[in-house]
Amino acid sequence: MSRLLIVSNRLPVSVQKRKRKLCFEPSVGGLATGLGAFYKSSDSIWIGWPGIAQERIEGEEKDIEAKLLSESCYPVFFSEHDVEDYYHGFCNKTIWPLFHYFTQYAVYNKDLWQTYERVNQAFADAVVEIAEGSDVIWIHDYHLMLLPKLIREKLPMATIGFFLHIPFPSFEIFRLLPWRKEILDGLLGADLVGFHTYDYTRHFLDSVHRLLGYEAVMGQITTPNHIMKADEFPMGIDYEQFSNAARSRKVRTQISRFRKKLGDCKIILSIDRLDYTKGIPQRLEAFNLFLQKKPRYRGRVVLMLIVVPSRTRVGQYALLKKQIDELVGAINGRYESIGWTPIWYLYRSLPSHSLVAMYSIADVALVTPLRDGMNLVAKEYIATKIEGKGVLVLSETAGAAKELGEAITVNVSCEEEIVQAIEQALIMPEEEQIGRIRVMQERIEHYNVNRWADEFVNKLLCAREVQKEREAKALNYETKKNLVSDFQKGDQRLVLLDYDGTLIPFSEKPKKAIPTSELVELLEELAKDSRNEVVLISGRDKDALGKWFGDLNIGLVAEHGAWIKERSKGWELLEALTSEWKEEMRPICELYVHRTPGSFIEEKEFSLAWHYRKADPRLGALRARELVNDLLNLTGNLNLQVLEGSKVVEVKNAGINKGRAALRWIPREGWDFILAIGDDWTDEDIFKVLPPIAWSIKVGFSASAAKFNLGSPNEVKLLLKEMAEA
Ligand code: GDG
C-alpha cells in the first residue's frame, strides 16, 4: 500500500500561542473533520500551514515541527505578510468570491497573485522534500491550484490528485480572472482533478477547452506531455460519527436542556460559517416575511441562528457581521413578545456535542446558501435524525442538492419560495418526513467520507496507470539510443515525415506555418547522405511544398497522396483525378465559414479543407460535426472521402491516402532501416502499411498504431538532429 500525502492549506492541527505558551488544537471545518479519520487509518502524512504566522513562533519552529511530526503532520511556515496577501488576499478576496459568482467582490491585484505563486512554490518545495517514489499525493482546494504543476515539474512520475471543495464557475465567470490560464495549467499537472458535482466538472473542462484548446474525451484531457482526468466525487461525511453521537448520553442531556428552554416551539435551525455565500441576510429577510405573512406562527416558531466567526480580517466579512446583527435586532424588535424571542442568535463556534444536539432537536434545517460547493451541514443534519423526523430545506445552488433530492429545494433568490418552503416543512406529516429522511440517510450512509476518499484514491491510481501506459510508449533515452544506433547501422534508410504538427507546430493559419531555415538545413543535412531517402508526406498543396522543399534532394507527397514528386523528378498525379465536384461542395463549406467566425477554406487542386483552429473551440467542434454530416450526405454516391484532421474538415477524392502514397517507397528492395513520424490520424494510414522492422512515432499521446510517442515537433527535431549527426 502506498503512502498518502495529503496537502491542504491548513493542517488538521492548529498551533496557537496563549500567554507565550504553544497550544495544539484540532482544526475545525469540513476538510479537517471529514478527512481526519481517513488519514489516521492509513499510512499518511498531512502537509499544511499550522495556522500561525512565522513571526510569532521565531526560534520555536523546530519544537513545533517535532510535535506535529509525531502526529504525522508536516508544517509549512509563512510570514504575516504572506498570510495576509495569500490567504486573506488572493485566496479569499479573489478566488473565493469569483468562484462563488460574487464577481463584484473579487479583487484583481498583481501583488496578491505573486504571493499566491510564491506560497504555492513553498508548498511544492515541502512536498518534494518529503515525497518518495510510490507516494500518492492528494492536494486539496483553491488555495493550492498551482501545486500540481509545480510538483510535476520536479517529480515527473509522481501520482498527483487534486480536489476542489468549492464550485468551479462557468466559463463566463472564470474567464474574468487575469491569471486564468496559469490556474488551469497548474491543475492540469494532476493525474486526476475531482469536483463535488457534474456541473463543476463540466465548467472546468469547458474552460480548459476554450482557454487552452484541449478537448476532453470522457473527462480525459491529453496535453502534449500528459494525460489527466476530471471527474466528480461528491464529498460525504463521517455518517456513523454523527448518528452515534445523536444517540449518546451527552447529546440527549443537552437536548433535554434545550427543550426545557424552548417549550413547545418548533425549531428552525440555521448554521453556517460567517460568509456572504451562505445567504444569511437573505434567510433572515425570508424569515421576516414568513412572520409577517403567516402571523399564526408567531410565538410558535423559533429560528436558531448560529453563525461561526470566520475571515473577519476581510472587510466584506466585517460588514456582513454588522448586517446580520442589525437584521436580527430589527426582526426581534418587531415581533418579540413576553416569553417569545423569534431568533436565538449565537455568534460563536459550538462544541461538537452541542452542534449534534442542535441538529437533533431541530424540526427544520434551513440550508439556503446563495452558492456552496457542497454543504456538509445539510448531510450532518440528516445523519443525526435517528427517528427520521425532521425536514431539510435546501438551496438548489448548493452542491448537496444534487444528492439530496428528497429535501424541499428552493431558489434562494425568491423570498416567497423560502416562505412557502418553511410552511410546507412545518406542516409536513411525520410519515412523509420519515419517508424522505430515510431515503437520504441510506444514500449518505453508503457514500460516506471514507468511500469518497477511497474512490478518489482508486480513480487516481487508475488515471496514473493510463499515464504509465503512455509513458511506456514514450521514446525515452534508451529507445532513442537504440533507434539512432539502428539508423547508424543501416545502409539503405527510409525516413517518412509528416509536416504540420510533426516538423512544425500548428499556427492559426496554415500559411503562417513556414519552415524555419534551421529545419530546411536539417532536412538537407539528412538528404545529403546517399544512404538516406527522406520523404515528406503532407496534406499541403504541391505549390507550398514545392516552394519550401523543391530544391532539396528529398521526395514530396502533397494533398495526402494525390501528388507525388520523387527525388530530382517532377510532380506526377497518383491517378487520374477529377475536381468538378468542388463546385458542388464549395458552397456548403462557404456556408460553414459564414456560420463560424474565425473559420476559412483552403482550396487545393483535388481537395477542399475547412479550417477552424481560430474559431471558438466549442462552436468549431459543433460545426465540424455538422459539416461532416452534411458532406457525408452529399458525397454518398460520389467517389469522395470526408476526413477530420486536427481542427480541419477536408473533402477529397476517395482512395487517396498517405498510406497508399507511402507504398510508392516502402516495398522497394533493400531497406534496412525505416522510420515514419506523424501526428494526426491521416498519418495512421502510413503506420498501418509499415513492415514490422520499421520504427514509427506518433507526435502527441492520443491512441495510435505507432510504436512510440514523442511530445512535440521540437522533440522530433532533436531526434532528427541526432540522426543527422550520427
Ligand atoms: C467548504 C465548502 C464544502 C459548523 N459550525 C460548527 C461546526 N461546523 C462544521 C460543520 C461542517 C463544517 O463546519 C462546515 O462545512 P460546510 O460544508 O457546510 O462549509 P465550508 O466550511 O464552507 O466548507 C463547502 C466543504 O468545503 C467540504 O468540501 O461542503 O461547500 O465551502 O462539518 O459541522 N463544527 C463545530 N461547531 C460549530 O459551531 N464543532
mmCIF file of N, CA and C and ligand atoms in Angstrom, residues 28-31 33 96 100 141 163 165-166 196 235 242 271-273 278 306 308 348-352 355 359 372-377 380, ligand 1:
data_model
loop_
_atom_site.group_PDB
_atom_site.id
_atom_site.type_symbol
_atom_site.label_atom_id
_atom_site.label_comp_id
_atom_site.label_asym_id
_atom_site.label_seq_id
_atom_site.Cartn_x
_atom_site.Cartn_y
_atom_site.Cartn_z
ATOM 1 N N VAL A 28 -10.966 23.211 12.996
ATOM 2 C CA VAL A 28 -12.377 22.984 12.668
ATOM 3 C C VAL A 28 -12.566 23.108 11.154
ATOM 4 N N GLY A 29 -13.749 22.749 10.676
ATOM 5 C CA GLY A 29 -14.018 22.880 9.234
ATOM 6 C C GLY A 29 -14.205 21.516 8.599
ATOM 7 N N GLY A 30 -14.896 21.559 7.462
ATOM 8 C CA GLY A 30 -15.312 20.342 6.759
ATOM 9 C C GLY A 30 -14.168 19.397 6.424
ATOM 10 N N LEU A 31 -13.069 19.946 5.906
ATOM 11 C CA LEU A 31 -11.980 19.104 5.411
ATOM 12 C C LEU A 31 -11.287 18.372 6.560
ATOM 13 N N THR A 33 -12.393 17.725 9.636
ATOM 14 C CA THR A 33 -13.225 16.703 10.281
ATOM 15 C C THR A 33 -13.488 15.547 9.323
ATOM 16 N N TRP A 96 -12.121 33.012 -3.903
ATOM 17 C CA TRP A 96 -13.380 32.650 -3.204
ATOM 18 C C TRP A 96 -14.575 33.409 -3.784
ATOM 19 N N HIS A 100 -17.534 31.706 -6.404
ATOM 20 C CA HIS A 100 -18.911 31.621 -5.895
ATOM 21 C C HIS A 100 -19.831 32.618 -6.598
ATOM 22 N N ASP A 141 -8.070 21.824 -2.520
ATOM 23 C CA ASP A 141 -8.740 23.111 -2.535
ATOM 24 C C ASP A 141 -8.036 24.286 -3.197
ATOM 25 N N PHE A 163 -8.377 17.919 -5.383
ATOM 26 C CA PHE A 163 -9.826 18.022 -5.191
ATOM 27 C C PHE A 163 -10.199 19.466 -4.867
ATOM 28 N N HIS A 165 -12.900 21.927 -3.345
ATOM 29 C CA HIS A 165 -14.048 21.849 -2.430
ATOM 30 C C HIS A 165 -15.102 22.917 -2.706
ATOM 31 N N ILE A 166 -14.765 23.883 -3.528
ATOM 32 C CA ILE A 166 -15.730 24.957 -3.821
ATOM 33 C C ILE A 166 -16.222 24.776 -5.268
ATOM 34 N N HIS A 196 -17.118 18.338 -6.686
ATOM 35 C CA HIS A 196 -18.279 17.788 -5.987
ATOM 36 C C HIS A 196 -19.385 17.359 -6.950
ATOM 37 N N MET A 235 -18.475 14.885 -1.910
ATOM 38 C CA MET A 235 -17.878 14.556 -0.607
ATOM 39 C C MET A 235 -18.933 14.126 0.407
ATOM 40 N N PHE A 242 -21.802 10.932 13.345
ATOM 41 C CA PHE A 242 -22.939 11.814 13.637
ATOM 42 C C PHE A 242 -24.138 11.035 14.171
ATOM 43 N N ILE A 271 -27.204 27.042 10.473
ATOM 44 C CA ILE A 271 -25.804 27.010 10.942
ATOM 45 C C ILE A 271 -24.872 27.243 9.760
ATOM 46 N N ASP A 272 -24.024 28.250 9.871
ATOM 47 C CA ASP A 272 -23.029 28.473 8.821
ATOM 48 C C ASP A 272 -21.827 29.189 9.399
ATOM 49 N N ARG A 273 -20.727 29.077 8.656
ATOM 50 C CA ARG A 273 -19.627 29.991 8.896
ATOM 51 C C ARG A 273 -20.104 31.364 8.444
ATOM 52 N N LYS A 278 -23.215 32.195 2.041
ATOM 53 C CA LYS A 278 -24.180 31.340 2.739
ATOM 54 C C LYS A 278 -25.582 31.944 2.764
ATOM 55 N N ILE A 306 -27.091 30.160 14.159
ATOM 56 C CA ILE A 306 -25.716 30.008 14.649
ATOM 57 C C ILE A 306 -24.767 30.455 13.549
ATOM 58 N N VAL A 308 -20.797 31.002 12.755
ATOM 59 C CA VAL A 308 -19.454 30.696 13.255
ATOM 60 C C VAL A 308 -18.480 31.733 12.705
ATOM 61 N N ARG A 348 -20.739 32.277 17.529
ATOM 62 C CA ARG A 348 -19.560 31.559 18.037
ATOM 63 C C ARG A 348 -19.574 30.121 17.520
ATOM 64 N N SER A 349 -18.465 29.453 17.754
ATOM 65 C CA SER A 349 -18.380 28.051 17.370
ATOM 66 C C SER A 349 -18.871 27.203 18.538
ATOM 67 N N LEU A 350 -19.618 26.159 18.242
ATOM 68 C CA LEU A 350 -20.167 25.319 19.316
ATOM 69 C C LEU A 350 -19.314 24.073 19.498
ATOM 70 N N PRO A 351 -19.270 23.526 20.721
ATOM 71 C CA PRO A 351 -18.615 22.214 20.861
ATOM 72 C C PRO A 351 -19.437 21.182 20.085
ATOM 73 N N SER A 352 -18.780 20.117 19.626
ATOM 74 C CA SER A 352 -19.489 19.245 18.683
ATOM 75 C C SER A 352 -20.736 18.589 19.284
ATOM 76 N N LEU A 355 -23.518 20.963 18.835
ATOM 77 C CA LEU A 355 -23.898 21.033 17.425
ATOM 78 C C LEU A 355 -24.836 19.869 17.077
ATOM 79 N N TYR A 359 -28.762 19.866 15.816
ATOM 80 C CA TYR A 359 -29.266 19.146 14.635
ATOM 81 C C TYR A 359 -30.435 18.247 15.040
ATOM 82 N N ASP A 372 -22.790 27.197 -2.848
ATOM 83 C CA ASP A 372 -21.995 26.388 -1.936
ATOM 84 C C ASP A 372 -21.460 25.191 -2.708
ATOM 85 N N GLY A 373 -20.157 24.920 -2.555
ATOM 86 C CA GLY A 373 -19.556 23.796 -3.274
ATOM 87 C C GLY A 373 -20.340 22.527 -3.017
ATOM 88 N N MET A 374 -20.504 22.176 -1.726
ATOM 89 C CA MET A 374 -21.285 21.006 -1.353
ATOM 90 C C MET A 374 -22.294 21.399 -0.275
ATOM 91 N N ASN A 375 -21.831 21.694 0.920
ATOM 92 C CA ASN A 375 -22.540 21.966 2.163
ATOM 93 C C ASN A 375 -22.735 20.680 2.959
ATOM 94 N N LEU A 376 -21.851 20.526 3.930
ATOM 95 C CA LEU A 376 -21.866 19.323 4.760
ATOM 96 C C LEU A 376 -22.891 19.418 5.876
ATOM 97 N N VAL A 377 -23.263 20.664 6.256
ATOM 98 C CA VAL A 377 -24.245 20.844 7.326
ATOM 99 C C VAL A 377 -25.540 20.098 6.960
ATOM 100 N N GLU A 380 -25.015 16.452 7.586
ATOM 101 C CA GLU A 380 -24.883 16.146 9.017
ATOM 102 C C GLU A 380 -26.255 16.186 9.700
HETATM 103 C C1 GDG B 1 -16.122 24.109 2.161
HETATM 104 C C2 GDG B 1 -17.112 24.445 1.038
HETATM 105 C C3 GDG B 1 -17.947 22.095 1.162
HETATM 106 C C4 GDG B 1 -20.045 24.439 11.546
HETATM 107 N N1 GDG B 1 -20.335 25.090 12.673
HETATM 108 C C5 GDG B 1 -19.757 24.431 13.675
HETATM 109 C C6 GDG B 1 -19.089 23.339 13.157
HETATM 110 N N2 GDG B 1 -19.275 23.364 11.819
HETATM 111 C C7 GDG B 1 -18.757 22.367 10.875
HETATM 112 C C8 GDG B 1 -19.914 21.594 10.264
HETATM 113 C C9 GDG B 1 -19.347 21.178 8.925
HETATM 114 C C10 GDG B 1 -18.331 22.275 8.609
HETATM 115 O O1 GDG B 1 -18.104 23.003 9.805
HETATM 116 C C11 GDG B 1 -18.862 23.259 7.564
HETATM 117 O O2 GDG B 1 -18.811 22.661 6.316
HETATM 118 P P1 GDG B 1 -19.621 23.204 5.054
HETATM 119 O O3 GDG B 1 -19.590 22.198 4.002
HETATM 120 O O4 GDG B 1 -21.031 23.475 5.472
HETATM 121 O O5 GDG B 1 -18.966 24.601 4.635
HETATM 122 P P2 GDG B 1 -17.469 25.247 4.392
HETATM 123 O O6 GDG B 1 -16.734 25.419 5.664
HETATM 124 O O7 GDG B 1 -17.725 26.493 3.625
HETATM 125 O O8 GDG B 1 -16.653 24.199 3.508
HETATM 126 C C12 GDG B 1 -18.332 23.564 1.173
HETATM 127 C C13 GDG B 1 -16.836 21.818 2.179
HETATM 128 O O9 GDG B 1 -15.738 22.711 1.987
HETATM 129 C C14 GDG B 1 -16.327 20.380 2.031
HETATM 130 O O10 GDG B 1 -15.885 20.105 0.753
HETATM 131 O O11 GDG B 1 -19.072 21.324 1.503
HETATM 132 O O12 GDG B 1 -19.220 23.839 0.111
HETATM 133 O O13 GDG B 1 -17.475 25.813 1.081
HETATM 134 O O14 GDG B 1 -18.659 19.962 9.034
HETATM 135 O O15 GDG B 1 -20.197 20.535 11.114
HETATM 136 N N3 GDG B 1 -18.433 22.454 13.912
HETATM 137 C C15 GDG B 1 -18.402 22.669 15.252
HETATM 138 N N4 GDG B 1 -19.025 23.734 15.802
HETATM 139 C C16 GDG B 1 -19.694 24.626 15.066
HETATM 140 O O16 GDG B 1 -20.248 25.593 15.612
HETATM 141 N N5 GDG B 1 -17.775 21.781 16.023
#
